[in-house]
Amino acid sequence: MKKKILVTRQYPPAGIRLLEKENHVLTIWDKSRSMTQDELIRASLDHDAILCTLTDRIDARFLDQCRHLEMISQFAVGFDNIDVKHATQLGIPVGHTPGVLTRATADLAFGLMIAVARKMIFNHKTILRGEWGSFNPTGHLGVELKGKRLGVFGLGRIGIETALLCKKAYDMDVIYCNRTGNPDAEALLDAKPVDFDTLLAKSDIVSVHCVLSPQTEGVFDLKAFKKMKPTAIFINTARGGIHRETDLIQALEQGLIWGAGLDVTDPEPMSADNPLLDMETVCVLPHVGSATVEARSAMSVLAATNLIEFYKNGTIPHIVNPEVIKK
Ligand code: GLV
């Protein structure tokens, strides 16, 4: 069944080729910036489905004007940019791309831990400034990760993969805080479930892997940072809205925690004059958790497959709101 699909960015070609092979007619937004919401609405009006991503605002305003859409296929595992409840009420199914970016994102969380612990970005910047003096026996000192305790906030696919890396590389003890228990993961990681306050108080590294939701928005605020160890490292590769940035800055300035590694900020992009960027024990990356050739290509295939299967046989392999299809 030939359909008109709006493709909101230039996604990796593997998935695009699959859609073309099925003879779908694609309109690809080829600018380097995302569409404004008005551009997105105008363009969607003339299409049957959209292939979109986390920078596209698919809220009630969008959905009310684009209620004709037959499907929304999200190129990302997270979907907090989409008002899924509203899409469900309108009967629009939403697909996403879980699993294929797990390893890439866990690698980045793990990398951020080392980068922060050894002040890698800060030390690199000293060279750029021409400040590489002679070997300094007491300078540039970081901390070691071996045998430390990892606290995972949100023990889903990416949290588990990150914890596995930490266990294998550094024999870390793992505790976690999750909405529900995860006995399989507990067995795999020898991990213990704890409440939020215990996670904060007992972890040497807290790594955030939950979804952004009304329950998790801003949970890492000054009150939470005050409960962490002054030697702790805070890592967030999930969504910037889960921590309060001004509180994090204050916590680092006051020495309430030792360091932070962020792949996500709020807002994104982070402004170039953000004080976090000048801190010795902070490493900030521009939301690149899934940015490997392998993961992005697989995400493109999955997002396309969700559309193809939907139009071929009415099923979506990775659906966010399955109740719509069952109706
Ligand atoms: C990236 O942040 C994603 O949700 O896939």
Tab-separated table of C-alpha atoms and ligand atoms in Angstrom:
chain	number	residue	atom	x	y	z
A	1	MET	CA	0.000	0.000	0.000
A	2	LYS	CA	1.667	3.180	-1.194
A	3	LYS	CA	1.637	5.930	1.449
A	4	LYS	CA	2.882	9.514	1.741
A	5	ILE	CA	5.362	9.698	4.610
A	6	LEU	CA	6.917	12.874	5.986
A	7	VAL	CA	10.520	12.229	7.079
A	8	THR	CA	11.474	15.043	9.465
A	9	ARG	CA	15.278	14.727	9.306
A	10	GLN	CA	17.918	13.060	7.159
A	11	TYR	CA	17.948	9.683	8.881
A	12	PRO	CA	20.592	7.049	8.015
A	13	PRO	CA	19.897	5.592	4.559
A	14	ALA	CA	19.325	1.945	5.570
A	15	GLY	CA	15.740	2.578	6.733
A	16	ILE	CA	14.969	5.099	4.014
A	17	ARG	CA	15.919	2.531	1.371
A	18	LEU	CA	13.504	0.008	2.928
A	19	LEU	CA	10.634	2.499	2.736
A	20	GLU	CA	11.483	3.344	-0.867
A	21	LYS	CA	11.583	-0.344	-1.758
A	22	GLU	CA	7.998	-0.599	-0.522
A	23	ASN	CA	7.161	2.257	-2.927
A	24	HIS	CA	6.138	4.672	-0.198
A	25	VAL	CA	6.427	8.294	-1.290
A	26	LEU	CA	8.788	10.168	1.029
A	27	THR	CA	9.123	13.887	1.655
A	28	ILE	CA	12.467	14.371	3.382
A	29	TRP	CA	13.227	17.601	5.301
A	30	ASP	CA	16.801	18.147	4.235
A	31	LYS	CA	17.809	21.188	6.279
A	32	SER	CA	20.351	20.777	9.095
A	33	ARG	CA	17.931	22.207	11.672
A	34	SER	CA	14.703	20.586	12.885
A	35	MET	CA	11.368	21.891	11.665
A	36	THR	CA	9.531	24.440	13.770
A	37	GLN	CA	6.236	23.079	15.007
A	38	ASP	CA	4.313	25.221	12.507
A	39	GLU	CA	6.439	23.862	9.656
A	40	LEU	CA	5.879	20.362	10.981
A	41	ILE	CA	2.105	20.818	11.162
A	42	ARG	CA	1.901	22.360	7.679
A	43	ALA	CA	3.970	19.562	6.155
A	44	SER	CA	2.162	16.768	8.024
A	45	LEU	CA	-1.258	17.895	6.767
A	46	ASP	CA	-0.425	16.505	3.373
A	47	HIS	CA	0.924	13.113	4.590
A	48	ASP	CA	-0.406	9.806	5.884
A	49	ALA	CA	2.343	9.180	8.458
A	50	ILE	CA	5.465	10.787	9.856
A	51	LEU	CA	8.932	9.488	10.672
A	52	CYS	CA	10.067	11.879	13.402
A	53	THR	CA	12.498	12.232	16.295
A	54	LEU	CA	12.920	13.699	19.756
A	55	THR	CA	13.299	17.308	18.614
A	56	ASP	CA	9.857	17.252	16.906
A	57	ARG	CA	7.155	18.526	19.264
A	58	ILE	CA	4.233	16.133	18.868
A	59	ASP	CA	1.993	17.648	21.544
A	60	ALA	CA	-1.779	18.141	21.774
A	61	ARG	CA	-1.619	21.220	19.508
A	62	PHE	CA	0.152	19.215	16.804
A	63	LEU	CA	-2.062	16.158	17.226
A	64	ASP	CA	-5.334	18.092	17.164
A	65	GLN	CA	-4.359	19.617	13.843
A	66	CYS	CA	-2.920	16.386	12.446
A	67	ARG	CA	-5.490	13.883	13.686
A	68	HIS	CA	-5.630	12.440	10.156
A	69	LEU	CA	-2.184	10.830	10.665
A	70	GLU	CA	-2.338	7.042	10.474
A	71	MET	CA	0.913	6.446	12.317
A	72	ILE	CA	3.797	8.222	14.063
A	73	SER	CA	7.128	6.434	13.843
A	74	GLN	CA	9.689	7.823	16.271
A	75	PHE	CA	13.426	7.505	15.546
A	76	ALA	CA	14.472	7.207	19.241
A	77	VAL	CA	13.790	4.974	22.186
A	78	GLY	CA	12.498	7.863	24.333
A	79	PHE	CA	9.223	9.506	23.352
A	80	ASP	CA	8.714	12.295	25.883
A	81	ASN	CA	8.386	14.713	22.929
A	82	ILE	CA	5.125	12.943	22.033
A	83	ASP	CA	1.866	13.310	23.937
A	84	VAL	CA	1.200	9.563	23.731
A	85	LYS	CA	-1.984	9.797	25.816
A	86	HIS	CA	-3.466	12.244	23.352
A	87	ALA	CA	-2.309	10.226	20.346
A	88	THR	CA	-3.964	7.178	21.911
A	89	GLN	CA	-7.220	9.074	22.426
A	90	LEU	CA	-7.123	10.023	18.751
A	91	GLY	CA	-6.377	6.420	17.786
A	92	ILE	CA	-2.922	7.159	16.353
A	93	PRO	CA	-0.344	4.411	16.952
A	94	VAL	CA	3.190	5.431	17.914
A	95	GLY	CA	6.262	3.306	17.191
A	96	HIS	CA	9.795	3.735	18.599
A	97	THR	CA	13.258	2.126	18.409
A	98	PRO	CA	14.249	0.330	21.633
A	99	GLY	CA	17.093	-2.144	22.060
A	100	VAL	CA	19.366	-1.230	19.177
A	101	LEU	CA	20.904	1.775	20.942
A	102	THR	CA	21.321	0.132	24.338
A	103	ARG	CA	25.004	-0.703	23.953
A	104	ALA	CA	25.938	2.652	22.429
A	105	THR	CA	24.248	4.586	25.234
A	106	ALA	CA	25.670	2.367	27.979
A	107	ASP	CA	29.140	2.820	26.461
A	108	LEU	CA	28.703	6.567	26.657
A	109	ALA	CA	27.539	6.496	30.287
A	110	PHE	CA	30.557	4.339	31.123
A	111	GLY	CA	32.854	6.651	29.163
A	112	LEU	CA	31.491	9.690	30.963
A	113	MET	CA	32.291	8.088	34.316
A	114	ILE	CA	35.940	7.699	33.346
A	115	ALA	CA	36.087	11.114	31.661
A	116	VAL	CA	34.781	12.794	34.820
A	117	ALA	CA	36.834	10.693	37.243
A	118	ARG	CA	40.038	11.591	35.349
A	119	LYS	CA	39.043	15.172	34.406
A	120	MET	CA	39.647	14.365	30.749
A	121	ILE	CA	37.860	17.303	29.151
A	122	PHE	CA	39.356	19.794	31.594
A	123	ASN	CA	42.866	18.415	31.067
A	124	HIS	CA	42.415	18.527	27.291
A	125	LYS	CA	41.373	22.170	27.534
A	126	THR	CA	44.571	23.064	29.423
A	127	ILE	CA	46.574	21.902	26.379
A	128	LEU	CA	44.428	24.002	24.055
A	129	ARG	CA	45.201	26.999	26.267
A	130	GLY	CA	48.956	26.308	26.038
A	131	GLU	CA	49.071	25.398	29.740
A	132	TRP	CA	50.717	21.954	29.528
A	133	GLY	CA	53.491	22.613	32.021
A	134	SER	CA	55.938	19.997	33.219
A	135	PHE	CA	54.894	16.677	34.821
A	136	ASN	CA	53.251	17.553	38.088
A	137	PRO	CA	53.284	14.850	40.787
A	138	THR	CA	50.372	16.441	42.637
A	139	GLY	CA	48.494	18.008	39.742
A	140	HIS	CA	45.571	16.797	37.606
A	141	LEU	CA	44.538	14.250	40.209
A	142	GLY	CA	41.401	12.305	39.520
A	143	VAL	CA	39.894	9.331	41.318
A	144	GLU	CA	39.686	5.605	40.527
A	145	LEU	CA	36.506	3.674	39.799
A	146	LYS	CA	37.653	0.178	40.759
A	147	GLY	CA	35.484	-1.370	43.455
A	148	LYS	CA	33.186	1.652	43.792
A	149	ARG	CA	29.414	1.399	44.230
A	150	LEU	CA	27.183	2.201	41.267
A	151	GLY	CA	23.635	3.418	41.925
A	152	VAL	CA	21.400	2.959	38.881
A	153	PHE	CA	18.299	5.137	38.751
A	154	GLY	CA	16.008	3.265	36.323
A	155	LEU	CA	17.100	-0.333	35.764
A	156	GLY	CA	15.829	-0.897	32.233
A	157	ARG	CA	17.793	-2.103	29.205
A	158	ILE	CA	20.371	0.720	29.259
A	159	GLY	CA	20.727	0.735	33.056
A	160	ILE	CA	21.417	-3.001	33.045
A	161	GLU	CA	23.975	-2.740	30.219
A	162	THR	CA	25.763	0.134	31.968
A	163	ALA	CA	25.851	-1.797	35.247
A	164	LEU	CA	27.255	-4.855	33.449
A	165	LEU	CA	30.082	-2.763	32.000
A	166	CYS	CA	30.859	-1.330	35.438
A	167	LYS	CA	30.820	-4.762	37.036
A	168	LYS	CA	33.035	-6.358	34.400
A	169	ALA	CA	35.546	-3.531	34.189
A	170	TYR	CA	35.676	-2.337	37.800
A	171	ASP	CA	33.966	-4.999	39.881
A	172	MET	CA	31.508	-2.399	41.095
A	173	ASP	CA	28.839	-3.187	43.619
A	174	VAL	CA	25.429	-2.333	42.089
A	175	ILE	CA	22.352	-0.948	43.815
A	176	TYR	CA	19.315	0.358	41.989
A	177	CYS	CA	16.099	2.266	42.354
A	178	ASN	CA	13.249	1.431	40.007
A	179	ARG	CA	9.447	1.690	39.896
A	180	THR	CA	9.286	-2.099	40.075
A	181	GLY	CA	11.737	-4.792	41.144
A	182	ASN	CA	13.729	-6.540	38.436
A	183	PRO	CA	14.639	-10.005	39.787
A	184	ASP	CA	16.304	-11.135	36.519
A	185	ALA	CA	18.574	-8.102	36.495
A	186	GLU	CA	19.229	-8.511	40.214
A	187	ALA	CA	20.454	-12.043	39.582
A	188	LEU	CA	22.533	-11.004	36.575
A	189	LEU	CA	24.201	-8.115	38.372
A	190	ASP	CA	23.932	-9.244	41.965
A	191	ALA	CA	22.174	-5.888	42.359
A	192	LYS	CA	20.130	-4.788	45.351
A	193	PRO	CA	16.956	-2.683	45.114
A	194	VAL	CA	16.992	0.347	47.411
A	195	ASP	CA	14.807	3.410	47.945
A	196	PHE	CA	15.777	6.752	46.416
A	197	ASP	CA	17.351	8.194	49.568
A	198	THR	CA	19.495	5.084	50.077
A	199	LEU	CA	20.598	5.215	46.438
A	200	LEU	CA	21.695	8.819	46.948
A	201	ALA	CA	23.445	8.203	50.264
A	202	LYS	CA	25.257	4.976	49.372
A	203	SER	CA	26.364	5.405	45.740
A	204	ASP	CA	29.808	6.534	44.614
A	205	ILE	CA	28.415	7.004	41.119
A	206	VAL	CA	24.731	7.657	40.411
A	207	SER	CA	23.790	6.932	36.807
A	208	VAL	CA	20.374	7.997	35.485
A	209	HIS	CA	18.610	5.692	32.994
A	210	CYS	CA	14.891	6.261	33.576
A	211	VAL	CA	12.357	7.865	31.265
A	212	LEU	CA	11.397	11.517	31.680
A	213	SER	CA	7.888	11.598	33.126
A	214	PRO	CA	5.953	13.732	35.609
A	215	GLN	CA	7.261	11.312	38.286
A	216	THR	CA	10.943	11.713	37.361
A	217	GLU	CA	11.042	15.344	36.220
A	218	GLY	CA	13.473	17.309	38.401
A	219	VAL	CA	13.975	14.526	40.977
A	220	PHE	CA	17.678	15.276	41.074
A	221	ASP	CA	17.365	18.673	42.738
A	222	LEU	CA	19.389	20.392	45.448
A	223	LYS	CA	17.651	18.334	48.133
A	224	ALA	CA	18.742	15.146	46.371
A	225	PHE	CA	22.315	16.344	45.722
A	226	LYS	CA	22.622	17.231	49.418
A	227	LYS	CA	21.953	13.575	50.251
A	228	MET	CA	24.785	12.322	48.006
A	229	LYS	CA	28.387	11.720	49.056
A	230	PRO	CA	30.698	14.726	48.583
A	231	THR	CA	32.902	12.342	46.565
A	232	ALA	CA	30.046	11.182	44.300
A	233	ILE	CA	29.824	11.451	40.526
A	234	PHE	CA	26.445	12.139	38.909
A	235	ILE	CA	25.884	10.771	35.372
A	236	ASN	CA	22.827	11.504	33.222
A	237	THR	CA	22.486	10.011	29.729
A	238	ALA	CA	18.668	9.817	29.827
A	239	ARG	CA	16.938	13.224	29.679
A	240	GLY	CA	18.089	16.622	30.944
A	241	GLY	CA	14.745	17.337	32.613
A	242	ILE	CA	15.421	14.642	35.221
A	243	HIS	CA	17.967	16.850	36.993
A	244	ARG	CA	17.627	20.533	37.831
A	245	GLU	CA	20.565	22.195	36.146
A	246	THR	CA	20.827	25.244	38.424
A	247	ASP	CA	20.744	22.935	41.455
A	248	LEU	CA	23.459	20.751	39.912
A	249	ILE	CA	25.659	23.819	39.352
A	250	GLN	CA	25.151	24.847	42.975
A	251	ALA	CA	25.862	21.310	44.230
A	252	LEU	CA	29.155	21.217	42.305
A	253	GLU	CA	30.170	24.738	43.326
A	254	GLN	CA	29.477	23.979	46.985
A	255	GLY	CA	31.227	20.606	46.865
A	256	LEU	CA	28.043	18.686	47.737
A	257	ILE	CA	29.097	16.214	45.014
A	258	TRP	CA	32.440	15.739	43.274
A	259	GLY	CA	31.645	15.680	39.573
A	260	ALA	CA	29.082	15.230	36.809
A	261	GLY	CA	28.922	13.709	33.340
A	262	LEU	CA	25.993	14.780	31.196
A	263	ASP	CA	24.942	13.713	27.722
A	264	VAL	CA	21.618	15.476	28.190
A	265	THR	CA	20.825	18.984	29.390
A	266	ASP	CA	17.799	21.182	29.863
A	267	PRO	CA	17.409	23.042	27.614
A	268	GLU	CA	19.158	21.458	24.653
A	269	PRO	CA	21.327	22.773	23.176
A	270	MET	CA	23.147	24.007	26.285
A	271	SER	CA	24.305	27.599	26.038
A	272	ALA	CA	28.073	27.935	25.406
A	273	ASP	CA	28.478	30.124	28.495
A	274	ASN	CA	26.962	27.587	30.905
A	275	PRO	CA	29.202	27.447	34.027
A	276	LEU	CA	29.182	23.628	33.909
A	277	LEU	CA	31.385	23.798	30.821
A	278	ASP	CA	34.209	25.425	32.785
A	279	MET	CA	34.221	23.046	35.725
A	280	GLU	CA	37.199	20.785	36.295
A	281	THR	CA	35.179	17.689	37.178
A	282	VAL	CA	32.378	18.043	34.637
A	283	CYS	CA	32.070	16.569	31.179
A	284	VAL	CA	29.128	17.596	28.972
A	285	LEU	CA	28.306	16.021	25.612
A	286	PRO	CA	25.679	17.164	23.101
A	287	HIS	CA	23.140	14.292	23.401
A	288	VAL	CA	25.113	11.718	21.438
A	289	GLY	CA	24.308	8.535	23.402
A	290	SER	CA	23.057	6.634	20.363
A	291	ALA	CA	25.413	8.326	17.916
A	292	THR	CA	27.316	5.361	16.531
A	293	VAL	CA	27.160	4.221	12.907
A	294	GLU	CA	25.786	0.870	14.068
A	295	ALA	CA	23.098	2.150	16.434
A	296	ARG	CA	21.811	4.955	14.213
A	297	SER	CA	21.617	2.677	11.198
A	298	ALA	CA	19.716	0.053	13.205
A	299	MET	CA	17.372	2.744	14.575
A	300	SER	CA	16.644	3.857	11.025
A	301	VAL	CA	15.812	0.270	10.009
A	302	LEU	CA	13.589	-0.232	13.068
A	303	ALA	CA	11.684	3.030	12.575
A	304	ALA	CA	11.116	2.111	8.911
A	305	THR	CA	10.131	-1.473	9.755
A	306	ASN	CA	7.535	-0.194	12.227
A	307	LEU	CA	5.920	1.740	9.355
A	308	ILE	CA	6.272	-1.028	6.791
A	309	GLU	CA	4.758	-3.710	9.019
A	310	PHE	CA	1.924	-1.406	10.029
A	311	TYR	CA	0.927	-0.792	6.427
A	312	LYS	CA	1.450	-4.422	5.388
A	313	ASN	CA	-0.325	-6.268	8.181
A	314	GLY	CA	-1.523	-3.799	10.806
A	315	THR	CA	1.100	-4.647	13.435
A	316	ILE	CA	3.926	-2.482	14.757
A	317	PRO	CA	6.892	-4.485	16.099
A	318	HIS	CA	7.860	-1.770	18.591
A	319	ILE	CA	4.754	0.094	19.601
A	320	VAL	CA	4.382	2.526	22.482
A	321	ASN	CA	0.548	2.442	22.701
A	322	PRO	CA	-0.536	-1.114	21.732
A	323	GLU	CA	-4.094	-0.453	22.944
A	324	VAL	CA	-4.691	1.574	19.763
A	325	ILE	CA	-4.013	-1.402	17.507
A	326	LYS	CA	-6.127	-3.778	19.579
A	327	LYS	CA	-9.170	-1.473	19.290
B	1	GLV	C1	17.765	9.242	22.521
B	1	GLV	O1	17.850	10.041	23.406
B	1	GLV	C2	16.675	8.319	22.399
B	1	GLV	O2	15.701	8.405	23.162
B	1	GLV	O3	16.745	7.459	21.501
